[in-house]
Coordinates of C-alpha atoms and ligand atoms in Angstrom, one line a residue:
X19 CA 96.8 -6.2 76.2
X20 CA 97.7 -4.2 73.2
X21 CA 97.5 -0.4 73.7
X22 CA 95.1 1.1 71.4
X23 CA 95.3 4.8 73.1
X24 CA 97.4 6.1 69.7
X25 CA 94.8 4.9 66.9
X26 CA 91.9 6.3 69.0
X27 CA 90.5 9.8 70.2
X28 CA 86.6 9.5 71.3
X29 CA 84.3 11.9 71.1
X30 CA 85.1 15.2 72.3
X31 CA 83.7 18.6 72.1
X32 CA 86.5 20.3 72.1
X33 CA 88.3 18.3 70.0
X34 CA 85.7 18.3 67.4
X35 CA 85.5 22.1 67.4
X36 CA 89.0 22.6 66.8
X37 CA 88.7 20.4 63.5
X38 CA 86.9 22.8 61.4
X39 CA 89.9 24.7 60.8
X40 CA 91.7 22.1 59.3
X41 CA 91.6 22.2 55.3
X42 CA 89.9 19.0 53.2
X43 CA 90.7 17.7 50.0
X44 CA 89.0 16.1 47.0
X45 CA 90.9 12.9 46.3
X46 CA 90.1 10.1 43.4
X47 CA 93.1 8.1 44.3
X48 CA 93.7 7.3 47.6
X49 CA 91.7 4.1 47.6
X50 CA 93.7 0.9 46.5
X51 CA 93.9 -3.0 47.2
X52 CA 97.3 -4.2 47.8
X53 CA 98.2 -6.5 45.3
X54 CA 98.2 -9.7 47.7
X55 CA 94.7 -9.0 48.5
X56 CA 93.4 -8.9 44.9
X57 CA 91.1 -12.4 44.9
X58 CA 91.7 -13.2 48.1
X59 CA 87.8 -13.3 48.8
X60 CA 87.2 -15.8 46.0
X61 CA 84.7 -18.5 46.7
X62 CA 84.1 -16.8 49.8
X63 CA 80.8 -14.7 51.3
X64 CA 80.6 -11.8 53.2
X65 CA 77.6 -10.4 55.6
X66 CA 76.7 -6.8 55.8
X67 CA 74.4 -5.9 58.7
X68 CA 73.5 -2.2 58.3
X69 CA 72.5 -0.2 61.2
X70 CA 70.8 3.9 61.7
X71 CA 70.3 6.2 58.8
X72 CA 70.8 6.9 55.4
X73 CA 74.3 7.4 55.6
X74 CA 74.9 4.1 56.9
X75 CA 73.0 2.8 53.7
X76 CA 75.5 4.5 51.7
X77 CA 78.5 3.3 53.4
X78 CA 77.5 -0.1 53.6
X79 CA 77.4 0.0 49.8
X80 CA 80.5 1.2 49.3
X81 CA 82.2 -1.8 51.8
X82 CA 80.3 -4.2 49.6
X83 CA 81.7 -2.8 46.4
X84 CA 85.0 -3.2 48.3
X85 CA 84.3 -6.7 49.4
X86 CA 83.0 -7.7 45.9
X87 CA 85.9 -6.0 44.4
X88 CA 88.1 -8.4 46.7
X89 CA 86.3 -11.6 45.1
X90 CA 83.9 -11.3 48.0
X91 CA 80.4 -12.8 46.8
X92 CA 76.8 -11.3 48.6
X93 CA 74.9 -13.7 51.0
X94 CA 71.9 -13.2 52.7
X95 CA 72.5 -15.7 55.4
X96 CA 74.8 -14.9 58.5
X97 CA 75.6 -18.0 58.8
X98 CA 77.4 -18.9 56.0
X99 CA 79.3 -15.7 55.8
X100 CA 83.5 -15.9 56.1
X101 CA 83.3 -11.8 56.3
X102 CA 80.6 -10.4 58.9
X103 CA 80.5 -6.4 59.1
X104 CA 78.1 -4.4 61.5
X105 CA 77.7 -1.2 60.2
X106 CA 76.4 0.4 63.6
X107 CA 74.8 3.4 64.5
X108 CA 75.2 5.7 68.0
X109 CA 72.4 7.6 68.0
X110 CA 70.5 6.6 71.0
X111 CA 71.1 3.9 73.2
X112 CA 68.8 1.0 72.4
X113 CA 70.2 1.3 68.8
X114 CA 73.9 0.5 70.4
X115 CA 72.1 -2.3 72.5
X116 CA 70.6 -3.9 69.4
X117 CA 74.1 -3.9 68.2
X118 CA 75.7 -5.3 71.1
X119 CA 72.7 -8.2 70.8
X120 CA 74.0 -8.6 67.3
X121 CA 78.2 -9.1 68.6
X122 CA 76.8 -12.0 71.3
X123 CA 75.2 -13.8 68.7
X124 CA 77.9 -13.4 66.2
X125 CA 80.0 -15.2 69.2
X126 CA 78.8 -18.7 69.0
X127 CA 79.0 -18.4 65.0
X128 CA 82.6 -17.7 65.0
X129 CA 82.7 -21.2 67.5
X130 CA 81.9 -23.0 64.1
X131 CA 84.1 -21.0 62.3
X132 CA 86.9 -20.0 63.3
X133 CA 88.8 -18.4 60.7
X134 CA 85.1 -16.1 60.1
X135 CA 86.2 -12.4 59.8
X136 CA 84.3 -10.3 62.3
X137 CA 84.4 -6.4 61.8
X138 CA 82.6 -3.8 63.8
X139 CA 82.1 0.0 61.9
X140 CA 80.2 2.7 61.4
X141 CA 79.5 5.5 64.1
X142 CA 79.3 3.6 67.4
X143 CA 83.4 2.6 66.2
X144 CA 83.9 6.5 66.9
X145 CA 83.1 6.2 70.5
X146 CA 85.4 5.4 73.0
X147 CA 83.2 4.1 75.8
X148 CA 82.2 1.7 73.0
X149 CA 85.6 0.4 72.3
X150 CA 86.4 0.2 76.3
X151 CA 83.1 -2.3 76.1
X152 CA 84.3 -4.2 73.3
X153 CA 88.0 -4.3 74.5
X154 CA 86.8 -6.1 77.7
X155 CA 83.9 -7.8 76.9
X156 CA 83.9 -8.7 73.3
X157 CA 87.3 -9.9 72.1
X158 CA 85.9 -12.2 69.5
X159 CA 85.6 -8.9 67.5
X160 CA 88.2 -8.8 64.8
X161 CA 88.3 -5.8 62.9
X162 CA 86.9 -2.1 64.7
X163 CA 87.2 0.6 62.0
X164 CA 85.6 4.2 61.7
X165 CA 83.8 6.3 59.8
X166 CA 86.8 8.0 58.5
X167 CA 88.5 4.1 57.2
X168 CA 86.2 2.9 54.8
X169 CA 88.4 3.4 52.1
X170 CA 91.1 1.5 54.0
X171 CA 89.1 -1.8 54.6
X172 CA 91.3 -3.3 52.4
X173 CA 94.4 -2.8 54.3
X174 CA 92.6 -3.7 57.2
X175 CA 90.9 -7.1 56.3
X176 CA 94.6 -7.9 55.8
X177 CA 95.9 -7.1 59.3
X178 CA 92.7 -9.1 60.6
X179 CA 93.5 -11.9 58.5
X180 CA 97.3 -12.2 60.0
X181 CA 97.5 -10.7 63.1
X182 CA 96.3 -12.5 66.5
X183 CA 95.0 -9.1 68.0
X184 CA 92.0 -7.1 67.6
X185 CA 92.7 -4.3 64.6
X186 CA 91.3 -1.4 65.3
X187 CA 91.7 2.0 63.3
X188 CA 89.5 4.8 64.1
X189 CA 90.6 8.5 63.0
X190 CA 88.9 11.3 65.3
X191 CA 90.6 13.5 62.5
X192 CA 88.1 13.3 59.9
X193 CA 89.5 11.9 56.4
X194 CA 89.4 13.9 53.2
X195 CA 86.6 13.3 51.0
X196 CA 87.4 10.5 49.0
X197 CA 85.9 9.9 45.5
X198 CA 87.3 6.5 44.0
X199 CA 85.7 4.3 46.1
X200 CA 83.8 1.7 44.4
X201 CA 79.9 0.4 44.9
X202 CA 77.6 -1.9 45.3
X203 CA 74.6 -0.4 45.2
X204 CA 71.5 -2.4 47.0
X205 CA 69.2 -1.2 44.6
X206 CA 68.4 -0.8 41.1
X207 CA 66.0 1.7 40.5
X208 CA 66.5 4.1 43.5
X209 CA 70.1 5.0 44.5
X210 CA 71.6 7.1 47.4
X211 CA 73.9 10.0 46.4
X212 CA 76.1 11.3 49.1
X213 CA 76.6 15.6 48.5
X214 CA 78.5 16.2 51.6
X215 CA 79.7 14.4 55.1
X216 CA 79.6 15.3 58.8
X217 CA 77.4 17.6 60.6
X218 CA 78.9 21.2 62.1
X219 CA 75.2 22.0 63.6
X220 CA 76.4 20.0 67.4
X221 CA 72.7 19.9 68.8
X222 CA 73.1 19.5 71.8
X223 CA 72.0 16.4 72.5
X224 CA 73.6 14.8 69.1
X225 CA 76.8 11.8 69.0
X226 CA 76.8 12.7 64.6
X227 CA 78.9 15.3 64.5
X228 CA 81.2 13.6 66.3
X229 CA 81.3 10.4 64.9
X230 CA 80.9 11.9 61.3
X231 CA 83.6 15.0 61.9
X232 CA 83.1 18.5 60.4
X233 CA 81.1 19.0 57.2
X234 CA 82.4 18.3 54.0
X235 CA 81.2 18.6 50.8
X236 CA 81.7 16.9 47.8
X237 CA 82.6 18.8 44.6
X238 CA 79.4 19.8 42.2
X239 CA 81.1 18.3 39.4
X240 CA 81.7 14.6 41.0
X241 CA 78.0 14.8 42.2
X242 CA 76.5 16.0 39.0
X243 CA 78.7 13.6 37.1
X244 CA 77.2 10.6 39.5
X245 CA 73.7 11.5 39.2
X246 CA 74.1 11.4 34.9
X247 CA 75.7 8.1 35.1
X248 CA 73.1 6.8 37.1
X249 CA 70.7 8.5 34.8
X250 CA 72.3 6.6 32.1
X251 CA 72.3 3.2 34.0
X252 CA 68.4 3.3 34.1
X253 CA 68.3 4.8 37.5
X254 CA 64.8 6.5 38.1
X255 CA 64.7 8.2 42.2
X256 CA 67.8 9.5 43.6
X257 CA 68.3 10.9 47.3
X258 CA 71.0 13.8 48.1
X259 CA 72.1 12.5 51.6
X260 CA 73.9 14.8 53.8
X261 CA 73.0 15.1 57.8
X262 CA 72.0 19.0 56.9
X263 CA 71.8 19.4 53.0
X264 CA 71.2 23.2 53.4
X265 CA 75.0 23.6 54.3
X266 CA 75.8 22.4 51.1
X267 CA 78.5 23.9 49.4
X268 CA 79.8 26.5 52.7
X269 CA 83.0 24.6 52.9
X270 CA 84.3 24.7 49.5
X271 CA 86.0 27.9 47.6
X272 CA 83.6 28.2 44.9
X273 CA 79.8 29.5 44.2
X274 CA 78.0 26.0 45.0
X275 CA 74.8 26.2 47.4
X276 CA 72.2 23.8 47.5
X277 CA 69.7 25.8 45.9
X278 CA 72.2 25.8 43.0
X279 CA 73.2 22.0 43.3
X280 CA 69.3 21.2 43.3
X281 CA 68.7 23.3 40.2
X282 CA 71.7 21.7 38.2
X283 CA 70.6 18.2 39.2
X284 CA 67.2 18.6 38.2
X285 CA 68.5 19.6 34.5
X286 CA 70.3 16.1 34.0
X287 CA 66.2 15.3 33.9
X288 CA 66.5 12.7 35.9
X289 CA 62.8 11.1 37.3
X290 CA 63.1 11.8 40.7
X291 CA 65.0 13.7 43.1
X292 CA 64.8 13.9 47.1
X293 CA 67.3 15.0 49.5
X294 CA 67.6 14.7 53.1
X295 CA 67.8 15.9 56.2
X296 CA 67.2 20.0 56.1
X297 CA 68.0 21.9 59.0
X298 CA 64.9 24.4 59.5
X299 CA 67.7 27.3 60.4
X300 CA 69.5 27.8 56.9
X301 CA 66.9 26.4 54.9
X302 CA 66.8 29.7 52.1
X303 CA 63.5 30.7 50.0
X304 CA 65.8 29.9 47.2
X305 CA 65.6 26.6 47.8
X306 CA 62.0 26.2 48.2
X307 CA 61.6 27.9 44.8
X308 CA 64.1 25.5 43.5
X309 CA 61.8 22.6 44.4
X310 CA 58.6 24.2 43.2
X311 CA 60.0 25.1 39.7
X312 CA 61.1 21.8 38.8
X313 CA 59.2 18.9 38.6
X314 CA 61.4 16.3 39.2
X315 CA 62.4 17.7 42.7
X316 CA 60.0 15.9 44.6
X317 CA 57.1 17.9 46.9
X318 CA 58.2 16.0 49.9
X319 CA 60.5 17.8 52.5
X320 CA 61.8 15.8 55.6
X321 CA 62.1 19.3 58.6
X322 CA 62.6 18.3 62.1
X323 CA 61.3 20.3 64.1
X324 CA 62.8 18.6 67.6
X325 CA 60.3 20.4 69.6
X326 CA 57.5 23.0 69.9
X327 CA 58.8 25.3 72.8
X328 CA 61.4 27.9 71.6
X329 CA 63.3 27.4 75.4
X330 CA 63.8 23.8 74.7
X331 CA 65.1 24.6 70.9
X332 CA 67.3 26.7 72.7
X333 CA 68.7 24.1 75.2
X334 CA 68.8 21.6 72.1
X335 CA 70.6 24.3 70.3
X336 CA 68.7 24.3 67.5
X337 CA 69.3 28.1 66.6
X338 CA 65.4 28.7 65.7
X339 CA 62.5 29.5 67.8
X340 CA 58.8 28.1 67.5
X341 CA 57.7 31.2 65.7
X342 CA 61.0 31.2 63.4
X343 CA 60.2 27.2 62.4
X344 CA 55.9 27.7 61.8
X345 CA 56.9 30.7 59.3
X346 CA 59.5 28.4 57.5
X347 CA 56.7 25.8 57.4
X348 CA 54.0 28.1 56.4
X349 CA 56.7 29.7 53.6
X350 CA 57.2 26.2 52.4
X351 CA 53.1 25.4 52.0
X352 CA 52.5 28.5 50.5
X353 CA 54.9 28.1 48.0
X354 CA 54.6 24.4 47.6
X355 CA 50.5 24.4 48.0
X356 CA 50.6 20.4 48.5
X357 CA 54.1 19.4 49.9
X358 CA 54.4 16.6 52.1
X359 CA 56.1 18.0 55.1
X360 CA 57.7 15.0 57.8
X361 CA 59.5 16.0 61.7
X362 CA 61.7 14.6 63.9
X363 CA 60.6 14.5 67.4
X364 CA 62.7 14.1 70.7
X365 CA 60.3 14.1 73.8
X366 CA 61.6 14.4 77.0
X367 CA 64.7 16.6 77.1
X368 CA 66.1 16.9 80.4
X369 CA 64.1 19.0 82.3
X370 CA 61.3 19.3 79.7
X371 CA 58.0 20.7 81.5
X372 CA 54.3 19.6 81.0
X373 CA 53.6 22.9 79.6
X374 CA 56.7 22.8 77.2
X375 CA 55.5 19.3 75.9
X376 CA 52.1 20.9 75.5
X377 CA 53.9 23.4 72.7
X378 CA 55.1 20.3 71.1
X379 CA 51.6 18.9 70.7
X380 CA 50.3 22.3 69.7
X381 CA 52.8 22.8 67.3
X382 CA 51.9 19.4 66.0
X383 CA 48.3 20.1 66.0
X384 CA 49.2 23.3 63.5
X385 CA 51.4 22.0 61.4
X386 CA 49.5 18.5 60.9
X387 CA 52.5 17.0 59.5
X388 CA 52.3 14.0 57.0
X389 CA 54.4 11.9 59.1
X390 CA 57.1 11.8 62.2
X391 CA 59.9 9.6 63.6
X392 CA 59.3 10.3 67.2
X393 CA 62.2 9.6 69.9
X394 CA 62.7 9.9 73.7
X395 CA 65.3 11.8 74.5
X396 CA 68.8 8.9 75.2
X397 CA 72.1 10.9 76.6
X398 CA 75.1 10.6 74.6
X399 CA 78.3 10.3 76.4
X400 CA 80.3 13.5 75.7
X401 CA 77.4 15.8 74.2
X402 CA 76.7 19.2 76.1
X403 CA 72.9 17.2 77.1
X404 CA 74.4 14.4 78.6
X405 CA 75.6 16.1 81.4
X406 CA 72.3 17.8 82.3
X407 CA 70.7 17.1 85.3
X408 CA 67.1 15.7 84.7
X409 CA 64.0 15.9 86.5
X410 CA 61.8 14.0 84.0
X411 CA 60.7 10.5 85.4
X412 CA 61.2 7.9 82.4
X413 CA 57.9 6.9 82.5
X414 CA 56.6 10.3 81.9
X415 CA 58.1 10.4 78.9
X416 CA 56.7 7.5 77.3
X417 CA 53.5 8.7 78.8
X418 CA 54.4 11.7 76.9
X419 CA 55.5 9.7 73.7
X420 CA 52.4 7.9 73.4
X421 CA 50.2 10.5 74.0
X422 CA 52.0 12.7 70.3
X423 CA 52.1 9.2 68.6
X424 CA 48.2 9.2 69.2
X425 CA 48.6 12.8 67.2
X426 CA 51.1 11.6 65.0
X427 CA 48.4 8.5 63.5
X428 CA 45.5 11.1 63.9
X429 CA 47.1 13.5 61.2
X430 CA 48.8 10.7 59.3
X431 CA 45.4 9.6 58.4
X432 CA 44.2 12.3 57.5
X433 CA 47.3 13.8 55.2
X434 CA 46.6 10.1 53.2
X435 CA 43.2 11.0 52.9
X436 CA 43.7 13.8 50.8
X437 CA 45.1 11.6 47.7
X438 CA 42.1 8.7 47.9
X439 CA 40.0 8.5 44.8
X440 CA 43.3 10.6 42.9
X441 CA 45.6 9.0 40.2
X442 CA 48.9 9.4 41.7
X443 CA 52.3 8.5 39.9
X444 CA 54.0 6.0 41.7
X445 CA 57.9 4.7 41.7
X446 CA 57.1 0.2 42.0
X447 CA 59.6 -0.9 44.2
X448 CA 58.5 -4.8 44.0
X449 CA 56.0 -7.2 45.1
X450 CA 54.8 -6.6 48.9
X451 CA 56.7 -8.5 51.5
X452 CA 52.9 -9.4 53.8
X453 CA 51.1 -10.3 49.9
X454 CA 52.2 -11.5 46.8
X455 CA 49.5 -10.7 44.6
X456 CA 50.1 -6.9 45.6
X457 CA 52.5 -4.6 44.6
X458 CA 54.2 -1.5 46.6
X459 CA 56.2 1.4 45.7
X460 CA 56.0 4.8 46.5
X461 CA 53.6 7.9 45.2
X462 CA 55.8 11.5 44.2
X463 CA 54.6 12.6 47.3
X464 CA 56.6 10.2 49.4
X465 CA 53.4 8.0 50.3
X466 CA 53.7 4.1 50.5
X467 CA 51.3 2.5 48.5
X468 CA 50.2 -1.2 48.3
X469 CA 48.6 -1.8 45.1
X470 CA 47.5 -4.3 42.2
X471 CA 49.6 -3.9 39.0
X472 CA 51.7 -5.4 36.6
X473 CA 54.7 -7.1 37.9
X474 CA 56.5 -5.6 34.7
X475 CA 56.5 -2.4 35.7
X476 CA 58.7 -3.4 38.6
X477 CA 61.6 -0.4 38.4
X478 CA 59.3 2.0 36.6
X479 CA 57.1 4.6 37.4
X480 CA 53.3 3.9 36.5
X481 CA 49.5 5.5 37.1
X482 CA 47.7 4.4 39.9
X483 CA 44.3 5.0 41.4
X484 CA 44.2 5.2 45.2
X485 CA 41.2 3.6 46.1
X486 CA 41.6 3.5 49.9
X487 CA 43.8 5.7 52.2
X488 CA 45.0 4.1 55.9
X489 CA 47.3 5.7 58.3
X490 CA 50.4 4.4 57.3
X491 CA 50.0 3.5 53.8
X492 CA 47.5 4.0 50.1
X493 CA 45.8 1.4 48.3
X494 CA 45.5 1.2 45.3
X495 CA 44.9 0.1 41.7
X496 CA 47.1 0.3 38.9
X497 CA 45.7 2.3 35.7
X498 CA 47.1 0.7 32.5
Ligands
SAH529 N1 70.8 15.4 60.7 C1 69.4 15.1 61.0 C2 69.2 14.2 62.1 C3 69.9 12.9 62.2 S1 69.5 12.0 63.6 C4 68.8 16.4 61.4 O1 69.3 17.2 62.1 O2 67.6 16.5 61.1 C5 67.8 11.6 63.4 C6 67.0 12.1 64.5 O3 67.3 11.3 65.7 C7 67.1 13.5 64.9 O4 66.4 14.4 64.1 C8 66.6 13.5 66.4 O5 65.2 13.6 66.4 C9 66.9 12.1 66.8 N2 68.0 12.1 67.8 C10 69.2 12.5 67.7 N3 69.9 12.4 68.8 C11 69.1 11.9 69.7 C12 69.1 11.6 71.1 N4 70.3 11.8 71.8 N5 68.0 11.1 71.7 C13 66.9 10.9 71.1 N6 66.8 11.2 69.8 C14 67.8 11.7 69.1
SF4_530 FE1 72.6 15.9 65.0 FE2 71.8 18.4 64.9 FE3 73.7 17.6 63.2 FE4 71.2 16.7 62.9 S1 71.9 18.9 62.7 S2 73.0 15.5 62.8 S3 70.5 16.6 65.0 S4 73.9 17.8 65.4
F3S531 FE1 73.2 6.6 63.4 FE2 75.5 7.5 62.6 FE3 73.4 7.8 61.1 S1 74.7 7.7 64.7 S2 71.7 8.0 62.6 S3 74.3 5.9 61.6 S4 75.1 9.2 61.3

């Protein structure tokens, strides 16, 4: 077998550490297509499966602006695809087992056709136990690329396409950030806008910052620049994705903050602006007045909190306590009197007590959030948590993530409840998936609403009267 020891370097704490030294540079011309490549997807489909968060999203549009750009056409169906990409995420372990589900079944496709292209990316690419499975178990997989090689799919596709042996290129070195890439963006009236990459924060219990590298953030100027041109393109809602928006700007030479970045993006006047995630520990009052001066920053802030008990934040490395994260959150209200305010939740950290848990719930109780993405607690080989020892029984922890979910749908109710009988101004994504007659989109305050309306409207934002509130969405009728 090949030796793929010199393209790869797994995750590694130590490792990883030492890379935020090491300087980063803005590039607009380091993406190319050699020129026995241009075409060479004509007639031909490719398959995009995307996997994990928002990130992910945003990749995956950028390999299908690559494919496209190669002659490569969209399908829908697997089936008939000659290019198949998994763009996978590591974050806990039944999402790598989904994945893994995904590469069997992809198997008996490639029996029908055998010159189908099968490529593996995205963060579980960055880990080496995941190559070692792949490398023994999986050697119908083409293509393995990382994080780092989008840009370089090109070059890569090629190798696939001629060489008998699994390619695989995965840089542990994180890449420059890279601005010429092209896109293909999966929608047409909401659009993901990348501000910076990689996470320096290495919670404890987290695989990101080592399969995303260091932070690095764009330049104002490119993202500013973005946002206007998809201002100008008709695009209403964009999202400022980075794993910890607050660090915005820390990396590079000049003034730029995210309180600053917020403030100039909000002048292009674009409709809507989010952002996510925010880390509760550098999350500045300037920011928060940022968001309540302009009204096209939207009063919906995504703040995992991880846990209630300031021990267990410590463990998780975090670098707040309880107290530290309730006046952040009470800041925030006070300030933004009716802002939606979501969590992340891990329950069951090693050695997590009864009474610890107990803080969670309390913490929940006080906060009553609007919404939360709840998780047990998965080790990730190499992270400082992994290696633990745990006294927490598994089924005590879904004991204990049943009994906040019950918490989580209590309050969720009861956050919708506040908008029923209001006229809210909602973003209409399209005609609901479960009924045709109804339409859904989403309110200013980050609420899915089902609602009737004019199919018309699809793309714009519109009046509508919530006439009944439920605990995981509105209803609702449009005003016109
Ligand atoms: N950058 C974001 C989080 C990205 S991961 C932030 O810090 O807010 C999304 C969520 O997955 C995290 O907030 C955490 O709740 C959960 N998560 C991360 N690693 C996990 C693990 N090893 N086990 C269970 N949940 C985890
Ligand atoms: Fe992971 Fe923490 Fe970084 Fe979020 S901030 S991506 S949880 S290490
Ligand atoms: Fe998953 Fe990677 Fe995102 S691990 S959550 S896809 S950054």
């Amino acid at each position: 077998m090949k030796d793929y020891s010199q393209y790869f370097k797994g995750p590694n704490l130590q490792e990883a550490k030492k890379r935020s030294h090491q300087q980063v540079d803005h590039l607009d011309d380091v993406f190319e297509i050699p020129a026995d490549m241009v075409n060479v997807g004509r007639g031909k489909k490719y398959y995009i499966h995307t996997y994990g968060c928002q990130a992910n999203e945003r990749d995956s549009e950028t390999l299908a602006g690559i494919l496209e750009m190669l002659g490569y056409d969209q399908s829908d169906d697997i089936k008939e695809a000659d290019v198949i990409l998994l763009n996978t995420c590591a974050i806990r372990e039944n999402a790598e087992e989904k994945v893994f589900g995904k590469v069997g079944y992809v198997k008996n496709l490639k029996k029908n056709n055998p010159d189908l292209i099968f490529g593996l990316c995205g963060c579980m690419a960055q880990e080496e136990v995941v190559i070692q499975r792949i490398l023994e178990k999986h050697p119908h997989i083409d293509l393995i690329f990382g994080t780092h090689n989008i840009h370089r799919l090109p070059q890569l596709l090629k190798e696939a396409m001629y060489s008998k042996e699994m390619v695989v290129e995965v840089w542990s070195k994180e890449g420059d950030v890279i601005e010429n890439t092209p896109v293909t963006r999966a929608n047409h009236h909401k659009a993901w806008v990348n501000i910076m990459y990689g996470c320096n924060k290495f919670c404890t219990y987290c695989i990101v910052p080592y399969t995303r590298g260091k932070e690095r953030s764009r330049l104002m100027s490119d993202i500013v620049k973005e946002v206007e041109d998809l201002k100008e393109q008709g695009y209403q809602e964009i999202t400022l994705l980075g794993q910890n928006v607050n660090s915005y700007g820390k990396d590079l030479d000049d003034q730029s903050s995210f309180a600053l970045l917020l403030e100039t993006v909000a002048k292009t006047g674009i409709s809507r602006i989010r952002f996510t995630t925010s880390h509760p520990w550098d999350f500045s009052k300037d920011m928060i007045e940022v968001i309540a001066k302009y009204d096209n920053i939207m009063p919906a802030i995504h703040l995992p909190v991880q846990s209630g008990n300031s021990n267990v934040l410590k463990l998780m490395g975090r670098r707040y306590t309880r107290e530290q994260y309730l006046d952040l959150f009470h800041t925030i209200k006070e300030i933004i009197p009716d802002c939606t305010i979501t969590t992340d939740i891990i329950v069951g950290f090693p050695n997590e007590t009864e009474e610890q848990f107990e803080d969670t719930l309390s913490l929940y109780r006080e906060c009553e959030y609007d919404l939360a993405y709840t998780f047990i607690y998965s080790p990730r080989e190499g992270t400082p948590a992994a290696k633990m020892k745990d006294n927490v029984p598994f089924e005590e922890k879904q004991q204990r993530l049943e009994r906040l979910n019950e918490i989580v749908r209590e309050k969720a109710l009861k956050q919708n409840q506040r908008f029923y009988n209001q006229v809210v101004d909602v973003l209409v994504d399209g005609v609901s998936k479960k009924d045709e007659n109804m339409l859904t989109g989403y309110t200013a305050h980050q609420k899915l609403i089902n609602f009737k309306g004019r199919k018309e409207d699809i793309g714009q934002i519109v009046k509508v009267k919530v006439t009944e509130a439920k605990t995981w969405a509105l209803k609702g009728e449009q005003i016109v």
